[in-house]
Short mmCIF file of C-alpha atoms in Angstrom, two decimals:
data_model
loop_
_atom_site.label_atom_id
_atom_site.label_comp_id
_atom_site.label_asym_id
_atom_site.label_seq_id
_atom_site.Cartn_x
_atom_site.Cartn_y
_atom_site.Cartn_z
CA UNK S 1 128.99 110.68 92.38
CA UNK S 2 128.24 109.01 95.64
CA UNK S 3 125.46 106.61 96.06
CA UNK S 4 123.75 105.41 99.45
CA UNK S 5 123.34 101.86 99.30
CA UNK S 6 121.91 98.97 101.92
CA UNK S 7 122.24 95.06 100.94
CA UNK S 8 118.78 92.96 100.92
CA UNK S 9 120.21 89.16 101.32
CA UNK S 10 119.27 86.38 103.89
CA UNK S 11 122.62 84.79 103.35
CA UNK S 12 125.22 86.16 105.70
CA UNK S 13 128.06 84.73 103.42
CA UNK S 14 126.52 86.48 100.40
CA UNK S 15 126.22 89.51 102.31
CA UNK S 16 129.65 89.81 103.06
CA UNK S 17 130.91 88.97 99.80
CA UNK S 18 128.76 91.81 98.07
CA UNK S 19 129.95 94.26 100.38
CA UNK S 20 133.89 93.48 99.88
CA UNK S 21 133.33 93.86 96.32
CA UNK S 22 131.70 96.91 96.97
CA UNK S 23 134.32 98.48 99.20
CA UNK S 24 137.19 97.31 96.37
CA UNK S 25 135.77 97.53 93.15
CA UNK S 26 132.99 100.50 93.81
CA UNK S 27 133.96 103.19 96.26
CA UNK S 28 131.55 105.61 95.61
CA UNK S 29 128.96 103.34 96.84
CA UNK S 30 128.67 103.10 100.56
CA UNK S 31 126.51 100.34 102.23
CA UNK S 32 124.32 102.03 105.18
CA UNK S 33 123.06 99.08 106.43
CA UNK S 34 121.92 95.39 105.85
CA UNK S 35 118.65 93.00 106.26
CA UNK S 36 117.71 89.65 106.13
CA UNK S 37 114.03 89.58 104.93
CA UNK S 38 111.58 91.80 103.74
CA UNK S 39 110.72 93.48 107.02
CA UNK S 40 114.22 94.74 108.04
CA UNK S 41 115.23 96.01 104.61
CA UNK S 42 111.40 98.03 104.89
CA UNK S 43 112.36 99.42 108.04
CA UNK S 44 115.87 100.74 106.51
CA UNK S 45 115.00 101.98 103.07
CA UNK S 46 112.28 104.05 105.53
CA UNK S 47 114.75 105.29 107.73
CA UNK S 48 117.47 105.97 104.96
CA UNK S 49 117.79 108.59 101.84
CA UNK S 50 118.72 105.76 99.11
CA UNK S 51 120.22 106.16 95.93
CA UNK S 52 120.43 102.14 95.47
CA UNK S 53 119.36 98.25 97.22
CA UNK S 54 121.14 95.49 96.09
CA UNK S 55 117.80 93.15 96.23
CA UNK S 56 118.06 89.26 96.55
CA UNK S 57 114.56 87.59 95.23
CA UNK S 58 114.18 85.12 97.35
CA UNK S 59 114.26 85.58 101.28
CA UNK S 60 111.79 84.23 104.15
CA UNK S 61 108.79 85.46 104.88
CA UNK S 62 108.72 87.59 101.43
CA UNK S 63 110.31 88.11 98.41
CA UNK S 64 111.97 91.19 96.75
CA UNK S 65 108.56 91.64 94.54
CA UNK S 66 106.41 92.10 98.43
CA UNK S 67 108.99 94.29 99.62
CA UNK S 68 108.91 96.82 96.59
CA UNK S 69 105.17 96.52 97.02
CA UNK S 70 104.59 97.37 100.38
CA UNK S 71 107.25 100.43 99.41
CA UNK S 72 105.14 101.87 97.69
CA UNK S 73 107.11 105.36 96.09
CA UNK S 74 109.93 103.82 95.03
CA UNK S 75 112.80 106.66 95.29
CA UNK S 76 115.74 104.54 94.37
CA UNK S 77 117.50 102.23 92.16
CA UNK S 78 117.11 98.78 92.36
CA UNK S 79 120.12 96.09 91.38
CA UNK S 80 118.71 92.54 91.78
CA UNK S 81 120.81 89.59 92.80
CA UNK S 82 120.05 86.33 92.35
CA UNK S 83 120.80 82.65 91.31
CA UNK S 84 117.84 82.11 89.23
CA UNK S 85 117.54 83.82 85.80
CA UNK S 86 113.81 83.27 85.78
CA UNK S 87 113.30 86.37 87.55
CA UNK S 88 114.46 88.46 84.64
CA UNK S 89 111.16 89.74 83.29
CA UNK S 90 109.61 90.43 86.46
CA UNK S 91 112.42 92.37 87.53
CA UNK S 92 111.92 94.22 84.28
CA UNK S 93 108.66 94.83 85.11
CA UNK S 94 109.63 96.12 88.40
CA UNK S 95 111.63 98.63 86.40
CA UNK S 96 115.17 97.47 87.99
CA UNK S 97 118.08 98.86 86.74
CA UNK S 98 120.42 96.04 86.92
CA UNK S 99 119.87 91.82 87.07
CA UNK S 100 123.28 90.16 88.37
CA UNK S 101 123.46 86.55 88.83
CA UNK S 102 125.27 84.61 91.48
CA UNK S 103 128.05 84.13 91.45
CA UNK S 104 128.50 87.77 90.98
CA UNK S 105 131.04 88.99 88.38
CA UNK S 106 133.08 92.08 89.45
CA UNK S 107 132.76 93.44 86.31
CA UNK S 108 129.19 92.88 85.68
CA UNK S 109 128.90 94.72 89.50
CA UNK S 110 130.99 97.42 88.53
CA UNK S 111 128.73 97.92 85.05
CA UNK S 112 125.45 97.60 86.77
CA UNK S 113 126.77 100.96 89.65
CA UNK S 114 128.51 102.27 86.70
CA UNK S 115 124.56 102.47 85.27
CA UNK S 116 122.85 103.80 88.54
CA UNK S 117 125.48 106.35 88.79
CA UNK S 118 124.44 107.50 85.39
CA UNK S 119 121.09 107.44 85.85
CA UNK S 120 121.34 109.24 89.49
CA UNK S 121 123.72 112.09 87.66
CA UNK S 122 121.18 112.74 85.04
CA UNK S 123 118.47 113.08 87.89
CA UNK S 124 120.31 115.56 89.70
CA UNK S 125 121.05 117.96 87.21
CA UNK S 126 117.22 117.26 86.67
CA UNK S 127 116.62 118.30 90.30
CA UNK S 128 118.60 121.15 90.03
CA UNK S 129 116.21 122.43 86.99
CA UNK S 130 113.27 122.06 89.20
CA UNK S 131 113.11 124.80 91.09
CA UNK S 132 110.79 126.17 93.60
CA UNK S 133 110.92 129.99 94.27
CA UNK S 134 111.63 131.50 97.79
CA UNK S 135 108.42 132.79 97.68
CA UNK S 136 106.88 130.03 96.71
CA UNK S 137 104.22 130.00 99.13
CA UNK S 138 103.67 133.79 98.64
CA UNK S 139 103.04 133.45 94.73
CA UNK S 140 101.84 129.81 94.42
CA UNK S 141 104.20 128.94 91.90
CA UNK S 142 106.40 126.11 90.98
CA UNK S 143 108.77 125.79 87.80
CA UNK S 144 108.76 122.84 85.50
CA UNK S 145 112.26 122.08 83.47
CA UNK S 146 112.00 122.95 79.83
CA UNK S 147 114.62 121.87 76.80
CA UNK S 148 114.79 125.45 76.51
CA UNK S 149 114.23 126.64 80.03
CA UNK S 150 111.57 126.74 82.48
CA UNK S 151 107.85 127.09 82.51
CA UNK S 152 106.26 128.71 85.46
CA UNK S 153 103.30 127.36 86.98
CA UNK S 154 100.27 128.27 89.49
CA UNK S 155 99.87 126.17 91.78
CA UNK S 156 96.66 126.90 91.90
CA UNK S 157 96.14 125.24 88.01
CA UNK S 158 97.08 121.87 89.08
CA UNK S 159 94.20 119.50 89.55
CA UNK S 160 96.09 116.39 90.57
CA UNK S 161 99.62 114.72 90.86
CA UNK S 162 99.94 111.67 89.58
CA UNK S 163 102.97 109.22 90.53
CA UNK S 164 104.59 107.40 87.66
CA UNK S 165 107.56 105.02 88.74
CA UNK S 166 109.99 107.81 88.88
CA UNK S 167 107.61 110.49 87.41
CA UNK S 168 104.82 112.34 88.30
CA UNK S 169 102.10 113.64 85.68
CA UNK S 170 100.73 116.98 86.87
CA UNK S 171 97.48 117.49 85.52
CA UNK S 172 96.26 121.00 85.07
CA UNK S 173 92.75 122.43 84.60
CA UNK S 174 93.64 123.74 81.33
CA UNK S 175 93.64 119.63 80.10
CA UNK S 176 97.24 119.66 80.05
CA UNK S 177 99.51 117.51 81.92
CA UNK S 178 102.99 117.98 82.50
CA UNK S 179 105.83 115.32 82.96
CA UNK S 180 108.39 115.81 85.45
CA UNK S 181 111.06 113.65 86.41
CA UNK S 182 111.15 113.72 90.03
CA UNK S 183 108.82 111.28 92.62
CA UNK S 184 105.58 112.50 93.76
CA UNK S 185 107.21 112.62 97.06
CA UNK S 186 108.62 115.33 96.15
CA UNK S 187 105.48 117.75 95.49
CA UNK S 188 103.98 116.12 98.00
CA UNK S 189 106.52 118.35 100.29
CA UNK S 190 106.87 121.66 98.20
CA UNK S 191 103.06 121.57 97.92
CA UNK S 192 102.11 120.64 101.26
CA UNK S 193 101.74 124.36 102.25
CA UNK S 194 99.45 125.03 99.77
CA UNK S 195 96.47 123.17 99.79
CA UNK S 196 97.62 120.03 98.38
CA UNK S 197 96.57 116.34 99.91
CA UNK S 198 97.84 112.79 98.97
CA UNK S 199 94.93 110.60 99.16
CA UNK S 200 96.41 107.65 97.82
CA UNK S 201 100.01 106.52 97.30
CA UNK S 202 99.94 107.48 93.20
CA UNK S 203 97.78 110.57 93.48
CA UNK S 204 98.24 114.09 95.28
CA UNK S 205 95.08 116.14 94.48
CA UNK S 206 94.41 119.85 95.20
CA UNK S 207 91.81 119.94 98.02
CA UNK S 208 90.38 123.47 96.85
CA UNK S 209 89.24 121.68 93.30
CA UNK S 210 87.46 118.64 95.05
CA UNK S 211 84.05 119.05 94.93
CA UNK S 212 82.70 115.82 95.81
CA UNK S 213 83.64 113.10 98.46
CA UNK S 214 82.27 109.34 98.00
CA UNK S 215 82.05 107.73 100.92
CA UNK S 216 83.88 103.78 100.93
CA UNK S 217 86.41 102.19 103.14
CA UNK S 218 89.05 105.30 102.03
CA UNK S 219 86.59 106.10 99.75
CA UNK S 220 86.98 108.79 96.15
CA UNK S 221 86.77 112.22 95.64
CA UNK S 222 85.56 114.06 92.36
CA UNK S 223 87.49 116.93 91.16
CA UNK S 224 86.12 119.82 89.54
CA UNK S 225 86.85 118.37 85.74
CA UNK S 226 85.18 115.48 86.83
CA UNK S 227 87.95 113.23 87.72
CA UNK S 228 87.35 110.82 90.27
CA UNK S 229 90.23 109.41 92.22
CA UNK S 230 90.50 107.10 94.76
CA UNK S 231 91.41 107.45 98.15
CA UNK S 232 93.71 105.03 100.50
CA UNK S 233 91.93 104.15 103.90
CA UNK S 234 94.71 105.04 105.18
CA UNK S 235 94.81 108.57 103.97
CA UNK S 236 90.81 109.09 104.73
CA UNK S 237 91.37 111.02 108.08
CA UNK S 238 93.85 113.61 106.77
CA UNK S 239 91.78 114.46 103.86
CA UNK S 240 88.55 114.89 105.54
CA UNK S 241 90.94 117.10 108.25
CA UNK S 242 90.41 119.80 105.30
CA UNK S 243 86.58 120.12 105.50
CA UNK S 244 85.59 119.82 108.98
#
């Protein structure tokens, strides 16, 4: 399986040494571009369809912890690389796939794409469960991978999308919520059409079951079950678009 890759590093040398190893050692990864500091690699992980960044900690202006935050939806793997082992449990709590120290083994780099590979596999034949009918915005329905299948679902029962690292919970107004492997990115797009706003970077909420707005900076709306969700300044103007 291919993988899309870019390098986070300050260090030139360090750069170019990850990216030989890369090219020998891992060719179905291909590098797509590299940065210095938090504000170039945010620029290309928002201009690029990643499968993986190889993410030093410690770079000016930033470290790899500010740049996942001001990500927000992460969509990719994340292989840190660093000289410090102190990092470990926060990259753990950052959910990173893979911790390499400098100097980097080639076999520990070849076990840690060896891993995101895996886990990229498994979320494509994942993908290819989750399917969205042609007539989708016709019927107002999506379909949500089953061991045994697929269950069919009106759009029109989901409440709210909630984002969970590389989940989203989809609540429904019959108090059940559904867990799907894919980003809430991606609803956001296959529900856009139908009525569907995302007020805040972890929640997408069905406009027609809002029946309250709070007023604040972004402010909070309250759903019809009672729910009341905040809402990201800068997503304030887009959802009040739906009841002027």
């Amino acid at each position: 399986m291919k993988l899309t890759s870019i390098i986070v590093e300050d260090e030139e040398t360090s750069r170019q040494i990850l990216k030989n190893y890369l090219k020998k050692y891992c060719p179905n990864v291909t590098v797509l571009g590299e940065a210095e500091n938090v504000e170039e690699a945010l620029v290309l992980i928002r201009n690029n369809d990643l499968d993986l960044v190889f993410l030093d900690v410690e770079m000016p202006y930033g470290n790899a912890f500010d740049l996942l935050d001001k990500v927000g939806d992460i969509n990719f793997e994340t292989v840190f690389v660093t000289a410090y082992n102190h990092y470990a449990i926060d990259a753990l709590n950052a959910h990173a796939s893979y911790y390499l120290m400098k100097p980097i083994s080639i076999d520990e780099l070849i076990k840690a794409v060896d891993y995101v590979t895996e886990i990229k596999t498994k979320e494509e034949a994942l993908q290819n469960q989750v399917l969205v009918p042609k007539t989708n915005t016709v019927n107002g329905k999506i379909t949500i991978p089953q061991q045994n299948g697929f269950e069919v679902i009106n759009t029109s029962d989901i409440l709210y999308c909630k984002a969970d690292d590389n989940y989203t919970e989809i609540y429904l107004n019959t108090n059940k919520k559904k867990v799907v492997s894919k980003t809430l990115k991606y609803f956001e797009d296959i529900l856009k059409d139908s009525g569907f706003a995302r007020v805040h970077k972890s929640h997408l909420v069905n406009v027609n079951e809002v029946v309250k707005y709070m007023k604040g900076k972004g402010g909070s709306v309250i759903l019809s079950n009672g729910k009341e969700i905040m809402v990201s300044a800068s997503k304030k103007s887009a959802l009040l678009s739906y009841f002027k």
